[in-house]
Structures are given as C-alpha cells and as structure tokens.
Short mmCIF file of C-alpha atoms in Angstrom, two decimals:
data_model
loop_
_atom_site.label_atom_id
_atom_site.label_comp_id
_atom_site.label_asym_id
_atom_site.label_seq_id
_atom_site.Cartn_x
_atom_site.Cartn_y
_atom_site.Cartn_z
CA UNK A 1 11.39 -3.48 26.12
CA UNK A 2 13.00 -5.78 23.58
CA UNK A 3 13.55 -4.81 19.94
CA UNK A 4 13.74 -8.41 18.72
CA UNK A 5 11.13 -8.89 15.95
CA UNK A 6 8.48 -11.60 15.81
CA UNK A 7 9.11 -14.65 13.60
CA UNK A 8 8.29 -13.89 9.93
CA UNK A 9 6.93 -17.43 9.39
CA UNK A 10 4.76 -18.18 12.41
CA UNK A 11 4.44 -14.64 13.88
CA UNK A 12 5.28 -15.85 17.38
CA UNK A 13 7.14 -13.39 19.60
CA UNK A 14 9.33 -15.92 21.43
CA UNK A 15 12.34 -15.18 19.20
CA UNK A 16 15.83 -14.69 20.52
CA UNK A 17 19.22 -13.57 19.22
CA UNK A 18 21.90 -16.21 18.53
CA UNK A 19 25.09 -14.61 17.23
CA UNK A 20 24.22 -12.77 14.00
CA UNK A 21 20.84 -14.52 13.60
CA UNK A 22 17.38 -14.43 15.11
CA UNK A 23 15.91 -17.82 16.07
CA UNK A 24 12.29 -18.85 16.62
CA UNK A 25 12.03 -21.76 19.10
CA UNK A 26 8.41 -22.47 18.05
CA UNK A 27 9.01 -23.25 14.35
CA UNK A 28 12.86 -23.49 14.35
CA UNK A 29 13.16 -20.76 11.70
CA UNK A 30 16.42 -18.79 11.65
CA UNK A 31 17.06 -15.54 9.75
CA UNK A 32 19.93 -13.04 9.71
CA UNK A 33 19.66 -9.85 11.72
CA UNK A 34 20.96 -7.70 8.82
CA UNK A 35 18.21 -8.87 6.45
CA UNK A 36 15.51 -7.63 8.84
CA UNK A 37 16.00 -3.97 7.89
CA UNK A 38 16.05 -4.77 4.16
CA UNK A 39 12.88 -6.90 4.27
CA UNK A 40 10.85 -4.14 5.94
CA UNK A 41 11.38 -1.87 2.95
CA UNK A 42 10.76 -4.59 0.34
CA UNK A 43 7.48 -5.76 1.92
CA UNK A 44 6.05 -2.25 2.12
CA UNK A 45 4.38 -2.43 -1.33
CA UNK A 46 1.49 -4.85 -1.82
CA UNK A 47 0.40 -5.31 -5.42
CA UNK A 48 -2.62 -6.88 -7.12
CA UNK A 49 -2.52 -9.71 -9.67
CA UNK A 50 -1.44 -7.30 -12.43
CA UNK A 51 1.30 -5.54 -10.43
CA UNK A 52 -0.69 -2.40 -9.58
CA UNK A 53 0.14 -1.13 -6.07
CA UNK A 54 -2.74 -1.32 -3.58
CA UNK A 55 -3.47 1.10 -0.73
CA UNK A 56 -5.82 1.17 2.26
CA UNK A 57 -9.35 2.15 1.21
CA UNK A 58 -9.04 0.94 -2.41
CA UNK A 59 -11.79 -1.01 -4.14
CA UNK A 60 -10.82 -4.32 -5.75
CA UNK A 61 -12.46 -7.03 -7.86
CA UNK A 62 -11.97 -10.79 -7.51
CA UNK A 63 -10.39 -12.36 -10.59
CA UNK A 64 -11.15 -15.98 -9.61
CA UNK A 65 -13.88 -17.95 -7.82
CA UNK A 66 -12.65 -18.55 -4.26
CA UNK A 67 -13.98 -21.19 -1.87
CA UNK A 68 -14.41 -19.96 1.71
CA UNK A 69 -12.50 -22.31 3.97
CA UNK A 70 -14.70 -24.07 6.52
CA UNK A 71 -17.89 -23.19 4.67
CA UNK A 72 -19.83 -24.13 1.56
CA UNK A 73 -19.78 -20.51 0.34
CA UNK A 74 -18.00 -19.44 -2.82
CA UNK A 75 -16.86 -15.90 -3.59
CA UNK A 76 -17.66 -15.41 -7.26
CA UNK A 77 -15.33 -13.95 -9.87
CA UNK A 78 -16.16 -10.28 -10.48
CA UNK A 79 -17.29 -9.57 -6.90
CA UNK A 80 -16.38 -5.98 -6.00
CA UNK A 81 -14.89 -5.40 -2.56
CA UNK A 82 -14.80 -1.83 -1.20
CA UNK A 83 -12.54 -0.26 1.45
CA UNK A 84 -9.79 -2.84 1.78
CA UNK A 85 -7.21 -2.72 4.55
CA UNK A 86 -3.65 -3.92 3.96
CA UNK A 87 -2.04 -6.12 6.60
CA UNK A 88 1.10 -8.21 6.78
CA UNK A 89 1.19 -11.96 6.43
CA UNK A 90 0.13 -14.55 3.89
CA UNK A 91 -3.39 -13.16 3.42
CA UNK A 92 -2.45 -9.52 3.06
CA UNK A 93 -5.86 -7.86 2.47
CA UNK A 94 -8.62 -7.56 5.09
CA UNK A 95 -12.10 -6.57 3.94
CA UNK A 96 -15.84 -6.92 4.51
CA UNK A 97 -17.91 -8.58 1.80
CA UNK A 98 -21.67 -7.94 1.67
CA UNK A 99 -23.64 -11.01 2.76
CA UNK A 100 -20.56 -12.84 4.06
CA UNK A 101 -18.72 -10.60 6.53
CA UNK A 102 -15.06 -10.05 7.35
CA UNK A 103 -12.54 -11.89 5.19
CA UNK A 104 -8.79 -12.07 4.67
CA UNK A 105 -7.76 -12.42 1.03
CA UNK A 106 -4.53 -12.84 -0.89
CA UNK A 107 -3.72 -9.92 -3.18
CA UNK A 108 -2.80 -12.31 -6.01
CA UNK A 109 -6.54 -13.00 -6.56
CA UNK A 110 -7.53 -9.32 -6.75
CA UNK A 111 -7.33 -6.51 -9.29
CA UNK A 112 -7.71 -2.84 -8.52
CA UNK A 113 -11.10 -1.42 -9.54
#
C-alpha cells in the first residue's frame, strides 16, 4: 500500500513522487514532501468567522444570507445549525438543515452558538 497522499487541490489520488516533491498529473499541482507533515498539524483546527475553534457536534449560526448553488433557496442569516461535522476541503463543515437537507458550508460564514 502506498503512503503517497492525495492532491491537496483536487483530491485525486493519482499523485506520484518526483525527487523531493509530490506531483498530481490531473491538475499539475506540485508540493514538497517535507511540507506535508507540517500542513497536517496546521489544518487540524477549523475556526468560525470570529476565530473560535469548532468541533464535531457543535451548534453554529449563519452570519450571512447564503444562496444554495443550483437552487432558488436561500439560507437566511441567523439560521441555527445543530450537530455539525468537520471535514477537510474548501467547504469544511457538513450539516443537516431543517427543511433543506444535507449541506456543506464554509466555516467563514458561521459563528459558534
């Protein structure tokens, strides 16, 4: 089993080692092998819009109206979301919103309740 990580930009697992770098053939992104260990520790803390650390199971409140992509729905400012789950990637919070369903949100639009 290979220990080469997936690409941090496109999340594809086709990466390979080239000298002291990892290379993703899908998006042509290159990153140093040494930085991989440092990034894992730095990305471990996800914070809300005010810098408060978030954890799995927290309740959060939207601080801005958000349009739902591919729909005419709008998530209103002040909507409370319960039992969030933290994930990696651009949209780093997964949750279920009453009346809408499962959503992925960016933590920069949330504050801890």
